[in-house]
Amino acid sequence: MKVLHVIKELTNGGASMGLLRMCVGGPADVTPAVASLVPPQPEHRATFERAGVEVVAGVEATCIAAAAADIVQVEWWNNPYVNDFLVNTDLSASRIILHSRGHFDAPRMCPSASLLSRVDGCTVTTPSAAANPQFERNRRLAGLPPARCVFSEAGLGTGTPLSGTPRVGKGHGGRITIGYLGTVEPIKMHAAMLEIAARVIQAAPEVDFEFAGDGPLDTYRAEADRLGLGQRVRFLGFQPDPAAFLNRLDIFCYPLNPYTYATSEKALQEAMLAGLPCVAFPVGGVRDLLTPDSALLVSTPRQCVDACLELVRSRDLRRDYGQRARHRIDGFAERREWRAEIALARAEVMSRPARSKPGLGVSPEDLFDFCTDQRAWSTDDLDADQRADVARVAAFVDDDYAAWLDSKTEAPLRPSTSAERIPS
């Protein structure tokens, strides 16, 4: 079976690495290829080609490759590049699976019935996403079978093996390192993360924080300086070997924006595989990965501070929660069964006749409304801080559409709605 994976752009981020894992470790009877609608950077393309995965780039090449594939699997989160391909491109007879990598509970992340009617099946990367009531209504309206959970497994491409053994003593010089791995930006991180770090450091002088990942790091460094954190909080940028970073931590702290669109959380998976004790907010896909007995789950910044300090002060507790985290991820059913689930999802789609999909001619200005069901979330009952959290995540989608519209009209770039994302 030939499967063409269509993605907005190949990068070194979680969606692309999850896609690589699916291509390399998926069902053995599949020949995968990848189409990047936006031409990728040479080094990102090379990552896939070194793994033996063919890569094509651009819409025209994608259409040609789609015509030769048995199944076209679209790696979806709400972005105009993929939506325009699905809605406005003339596609020859094909079978399309919409593989959602965003959580439908997040703002602007639920696909509309009109978008779902353009595909032949839908899969998700975390169980709670499929349970979103508005998505379920739209799926039924589009006549699609129930969405299977094809979990986006971590563990590919690390140069250093994950130790699986938590550090239970203090690190070099008697210090303890609390770490975060992921996008260092308010679409992902909790707005109070640096305040959390400052309170932990004030109460426990032996603690340092390290943040690994891309983002507006200079802005965060300035915020850390304003809080008087100095060298106690370090922003390391992108880490090509996440296992090496995780293996030197004592505690993994993963406080996310409460309205994050994230689902399978490969950084958290890797921390669990490393046997690290975890502190996390049970939002997005975290609620599926972690249980109260496998991690310290918190709902407020104050609780996050207290949980970190509880682990800092007890090496036995760190050992205990590290072992529980490893046991949880090793036994996580969706992680063990994702190959079988994707095979079943593809078999269901193959049982349906291939159908041509003429482009609908939806205007660029109307594409967001055509593809997005905004009834899946509401800000009516939220306070000012919660609405600010929603706005930070919504800006992720809004900025993508704004830039895409500007590229279509060749108008001057609009002011970015992400310019004020970092809290003061």
Short mmCIF file of N, CA and C in Angstrom, two decimals, residues 249-344:
data_model
loop_
_atom_site.label_atom_id
_atom_site.label_comp_id
_atom_site.label_asym_id
_atom_site.label_seq_id
_atom_site.Cartn_x
_atom_site.Cartn_y
_atom_site.Cartn_z
N LEU A 249 18.47 15.78 33.94
CA LEU A 249 17.51 16.46 34.81
C LEU A 249 17.22 15.61 36.04
N ASP A 250 16.70 16.28 37.07
CA ASP A 250 16.21 15.60 38.27
C ASP A 250 14.68 15.57 38.30
N ILE A 251 14.05 16.61 37.74
CA ILE A 251 12.59 16.75 37.75
C ILE A 251 12.17 17.33 36.40
N PHE A 252 11.06 16.84 35.86
CA PHE A 252 10.51 17.40 34.63
C PHE A 252 9.25 18.18 34.98
N CYS A 253 9.26 19.48 34.68
CA CYS A 253 8.11 20.34 34.96
C CYS A 253 7.48 20.75 33.63
N TYR A 254 6.18 20.46 33.48
CA TYR A 254 5.53 20.66 32.18
C TYR A 254 4.22 21.41 32.33
N PRO A 255 4.28 22.65 32.79
CA PRO A 255 3.05 23.45 32.89
C PRO A 255 2.71 24.09 31.55
N LEU A 256 1.59 23.70 31.01
CA LEU A 256 1.18 24.18 29.70
C LEU A 256 0.11 25.25 29.81
N ASN A 257 -0.02 26.02 28.74
CA ASN A 257 -1.17 26.92 28.60
C ASN A 257 -2.44 26.08 28.76
N PRO A 258 -3.39 26.49 29.61
CA PRO A 258 -4.58 25.65 29.85
C PRO A 258 -5.39 25.35 28.60
N TYR A 259 -5.21 26.14 27.54
CA TYR A 259 -5.99 25.93 26.31
C TYR A 259 -5.10 25.46 25.16
N THR A 260 -4.02 24.76 25.51
CA THR A 260 -3.10 24.28 24.49
C THR A 260 -3.81 23.38 23.47
N TYR A 261 -3.30 23.42 22.24
CA TYR A 261 -3.81 22.54 21.18
C TYR A 261 -3.03 21.23 21.14
N ALA A 262 -2.03 21.06 22.01
CA ALA A 262 -1.14 19.91 21.94
C ALA A 262 -1.86 18.63 22.33
N THR A 263 -1.38 17.50 21.78
CA THR A 263 -2.09 16.24 21.99
C THR A 263 -1.18 15.16 22.57
N SER A 264 -0.34 14.54 21.74
CA SER A 264 0.38 13.35 22.20
C SER A 264 1.64 13.66 22.99
N GLU A 265 2.07 14.91 23.03
CA GLU A 265 3.10 15.38 23.96
C GLU A 265 4.35 14.51 23.97
N LYS A 266 5.09 14.57 22.86
CA LYS A 266 6.28 13.72 22.76
C LYS A 266 7.34 14.10 23.79
N ALA A 267 7.45 15.37 24.15
CA ALA A 267 8.42 15.75 25.19
C ALA A 267 8.09 15.09 26.52
N LEU A 268 6.81 15.09 26.86
CA LEU A 268 6.39 14.45 28.11
C LEU A 268 6.60 12.94 28.03
N GLN A 269 6.28 12.34 26.89
CA GLN A 269 6.54 10.91 26.72
C GLN A 269 8.01 10.58 26.98
N GLU A 270 8.89 11.39 26.41
CA GLU A 270 10.31 11.13 26.54
C GLU A 270 10.77 11.30 27.98
N ALA A 271 10.20 12.29 28.69
CA ALA A 271 10.53 12.46 30.10
C ALA A 271 10.08 11.24 30.90
N MET A 272 8.91 10.72 30.58
CA MET A 272 8.41 9.53 31.27
C MET A 272 9.28 8.31 30.96
N LEU A 273 9.69 8.17 29.69
CA LEU A 273 10.56 7.07 29.31
C LEU A 273 11.92 7.16 30.01
N ALA A 274 12.35 8.38 30.29
CA ALA A 274 13.61 8.58 31.01
C ALA A 274 13.47 8.31 32.50
N GLY A 275 12.25 8.05 32.96
CA GLY A 275 12.04 7.78 34.38
C GLY A 275 12.11 9.02 35.25
N LEU A 276 11.75 10.17 34.68
CA LEU A 276 11.78 11.42 35.45
C LEU A 276 10.46 11.62 36.20
N PRO A 277 10.51 12.09 37.44
CA PRO A 277 9.28 12.50 38.12
C PRO A 277 8.73 13.74 37.44
N CYS A 278 7.43 13.77 37.20
CA CYS A 278 6.82 14.82 36.38
C CYS A 278 5.82 15.64 37.19
N VAL A 279 5.82 16.95 36.94
CA VAL A 279 4.81 17.87 37.44
C VAL A 279 4.13 18.46 36.21
N ALA A 280 2.80 18.37 36.13
CA ALA A 280 2.13 18.80 34.91
C ALA A 280 0.70 19.24 35.18
N PHE A 281 0.20 20.09 34.29
CA PHE A 281 -1.20 20.47 34.27
C PHE A 281 -1.95 19.48 33.37
N PRO A 282 -3.03 18.87 33.82
CA PRO A 282 -3.74 17.87 33.00
C PRO A 282 -4.64 18.52 31.95
N VAL A 283 -4.03 19.13 30.94
CA VAL A 283 -4.75 19.81 29.87
C VAL A 283 -4.38 19.16 28.55
N GLY A 284 -5.18 19.42 27.49
CA GLY A 284 -4.88 18.84 26.19
C GLY A 284 -4.71 17.34 26.30
N GLY A 285 -3.69 16.81 25.63
CA GLY A 285 -3.43 15.39 25.65
C GLY A 285 -2.77 14.89 26.93
N VAL A 286 -2.32 15.80 27.80
CA VAL A 286 -1.70 15.37 29.06
C VAL A 286 -2.68 14.55 29.89
N ARG A 287 -3.97 14.89 29.81
CA ARG A 287 -4.97 14.18 30.61
C ARG A 287 -5.06 12.71 30.24
N ASP A 288 -4.63 12.36 29.01
CA ASP A 288 -4.63 10.97 28.60
C ASP A 288 -3.34 10.25 29.00
N LEU A 289 -2.22 10.98 28.97
CA LEU A 289 -0.93 10.37 29.25
C LEU A 289 -0.71 10.11 30.74
N LEU A 290 -1.08 11.07 31.58
CA LEU A 290 -0.75 11.01 33.00
C LEU A 290 -1.98 10.72 33.85
N THR A 291 -1.74 10.06 34.97
CA THR A 291 -2.77 9.81 35.98
C THR A 291 -2.26 10.36 37.30
N PRO A 292 -3.15 10.59 38.28
CA PRO A 292 -2.71 11.15 39.56
C PRO A 292 -1.67 10.30 40.29
N ASP A 293 -1.61 9.01 39.99
CA ASP A 293 -0.62 8.18 40.67
C ASP A 293 0.69 8.07 39.90
N SER A 294 0.74 8.62 38.66
CA SER A 294 1.97 8.54 37.88
C SER A 294 2.71 9.87 37.80
N ALA A 295 2.11 10.95 38.30
CA ALA A 295 2.73 12.27 38.27
C ALA A 295 2.03 13.16 39.28
N LEU A 296 2.65 14.27 39.58
CA LEU A 296 2.00 15.28 40.41
C LEU A 296 1.23 16.21 39.46
N LEU A 297 -0.09 16.08 39.45
CA LEU A 297 -0.95 16.89 38.58
C LEU A 297 -1.44 18.11 39.35
N VAL A 298 -1.36 19.26 38.72
CA VAL A 298 -1.66 20.52 39.38
C VAL A 298 -2.61 21.34 38.52
N SER A 299 -3.32 22.26 39.13
CA SER A 299 -4.27 23.08 38.37
C SER A 299 -4.01 24.57 38.49
N THR A 300 -3.10 24.99 39.38
CA THR A 300 -2.79 26.41 39.55
C THR A 300 -1.28 26.59 39.66
N PRO A 301 -0.77 27.79 39.39
CA PRO A 301 0.66 28.04 39.57
C PRO A 301 1.13 27.76 41.00
N ARG A 302 0.32 28.10 42.01
CA ARG A 302 0.70 27.85 43.39
C ARG A 302 0.87 26.35 43.64
N GLN A 303 -0.05 25.55 43.12
CA GLN A 303 0.07 24.10 43.27
C GLN A 303 1.31 23.58 42.55
N CYS A 304 1.65 24.18 41.40
CA CYS A 304 2.83 23.76 40.66
C CYS A 304 4.09 24.02 41.48
N VAL A 305 4.17 25.19 42.10
CA VAL A 305 5.31 25.51 42.98
C VAL A 305 5.41 24.49 44.10
N ASP A 306 4.29 24.22 44.76
CA ASP A 306 4.29 23.29 45.89
C ASP A 306 4.71 21.89 45.45
N ALA A 307 4.24 21.45 44.27
CA ALA A 307 4.58 20.11 43.78
C ALA A 307 6.08 20.00 43.48
N CYS A 308 6.64 21.04 42.85
CA CYS A 308 8.08 21.03 42.57
C CYS A 308 8.88 20.96 43.86
N LEU A 309 8.48 21.76 44.85
CA LEU A 309 9.20 21.77 46.12
C LEU A 309 9.07 20.44 46.84
N GLU A 310 7.91 19.80 46.73
CA GLU A 310 7.73 18.49 47.36
C GLU A 310 8.72 17.48 46.79
N LEU A 311 8.92 17.51 45.47
CA LEU A 311 9.88 16.60 44.86
C LEU A 311 11.32 16.99 45.18
N VAL A 312 11.60 18.29 45.21
CA VAL A 312 12.95 18.75 45.53
C VAL A 312 13.38 18.25 46.90
N ARG A 313 12.47 18.24 47.84
CA ARG A 313 12.81 17.94 49.24
C ARG A 313 12.82 16.47 49.58
N SER A 314 12.44 15.60 48.62
CA SER A 314 12.38 14.17 48.94
C SER A 314 12.94 13.35 47.79
N ARG A 315 14.15 12.78 48.00
CA ARG A 315 14.73 11.93 46.97
C ARG A 315 13.92 10.65 46.79
N ASP A 316 13.30 10.16 47.88
CA ASP A 316 12.48 8.96 47.77
C ASP A 316 11.25 9.22 46.91
N LEU A 317 10.66 10.40 47.06
CA LEU A 317 9.49 10.74 46.27
C LEU A 317 9.87 10.88 44.79
N ARG A 318 11.05 11.46 44.53
CA ARG A 318 11.50 11.58 43.14
C ARG A 318 11.68 10.19 42.52
N ARG A 319 12.29 9.28 43.28
CA ARG A 319 12.47 7.93 42.77
C ARG A 319 11.12 7.26 42.52
N ASP A 320 10.20 7.42 43.45
CA ASP A 320 8.90 6.77 43.36
C ASP A 320 8.13 7.26 42.13
N TYR A 321 8.03 8.58 41.97
CA TYR A 321 7.27 9.12 40.85
C TYR A 321 7.98 8.88 39.51
N GLY A 322 9.30 8.83 39.52
CA GLY A 322 10.01 8.49 38.30
C GLY A 322 9.71 7.09 37.84
N GLN A 323 9.68 6.15 38.78
CA GLN A 323 9.34 4.77 38.43
C GLN A 323 7.89 4.66 37.96
N ARG A 324 7.00 5.40 38.61
CA ARG A 324 5.59 5.36 38.21
C ARG A 324 5.39 5.94 36.81
N ALA A 325 6.13 7.01 36.50
CA ALA A 325 6.01 7.60 35.17
C ALA A 325 6.45 6.61 34.10
N ARG A 326 7.57 5.94 34.34
CA ARG A 326 8.06 4.95 33.37
C ARG A 326 7.07 3.80 33.22
N HIS A 327 6.53 3.33 34.34
CA HIS A 327 5.55 2.24 34.29
C HIS A 327 4.30 2.66 33.52
N ARG A 328 3.86 3.89 33.72
CA ARG A 328 2.66 4.37 33.04
C ARG A 328 2.85 4.41 31.52
N ILE A 329 3.95 4.97 31.06
CA ILE A 329 4.13 5.10 29.61
C ILE A 329 4.40 3.73 28.98
N ASP A 330 5.09 2.84 29.70
CA ASP A 330 5.31 1.50 29.17
C ASP A 330 4.00 0.74 29.00
N GLY A 331 3.02 1.01 29.87
CA GLY A 331 1.76 0.29 29.80
C GLY A 331 0.64 1.03 29.11
N PHE A 332 0.93 2.19 28.53
CA PHE A 332 -0.10 3.02 27.92
C PHE A 332 -0.64 2.32 26.66
N ALA A 333 -1.90 1.96 26.69
CA ALA A 333 -2.47 1.12 25.64
C ALA A 333 -2.35 1.77 24.26
N GLU A 334 -2.62 3.07 24.16
CA GLU A 334 -2.58 3.73 22.86
C GLU A 334 -1.17 3.70 22.27
N ARG A 335 -0.16 3.72 23.12
CA ARG A 335 1.22 3.67 22.64
C ARG A 335 1.53 2.28 22.07
N ARG A 336 1.02 1.25 22.70
CA ARG A 336 1.30 -0.11 22.26
C ARG A 336 0.50 -0.48 21.00
N GLU A 337 -0.67 0.12 20.82
CA GLU A 337 -1.61 -0.36 19.81
C GLU A 337 -1.76 0.55 18.60
N TRP A 338 -0.92 1.59 18.48
CA TRP A 338 -1.17 2.56 17.42
C TRP A 338 -1.00 1.97 16.03
N ARG A 339 -0.09 1.00 15.86
CA ARG A 339 0.08 0.41 14.53
C ARG A 339 -1.17 -0.36 14.10
N ALA A 340 -1.76 -1.08 15.05
CA ALA A 340 -2.99 -1.81 14.72
C ALA A 340 -4.13 -0.84 14.42
N GLU A 341 -4.21 0.25 15.16
CA GLU A 341 -5.29 1.22 14.95
C GLU A 341 -5.16 1.92 13.59
N ILE A 342 -3.94 2.27 13.21
CA ILE A 342 -3.79 2.93 11.91
C ILE A 342 -4.08 1.95 10.78
N ALA A 343 -3.72 0.68 10.96
CA ALA A 343 -4.03 -0.31 9.94
C ALA A 343 -5.55 -0.47 9.79
N LEU A 344 -6.28 -0.46 10.91
CA LEU A 344 -7.73 -0.57 10.85
C LEU A 344 -8.35 0.66 10.20
#
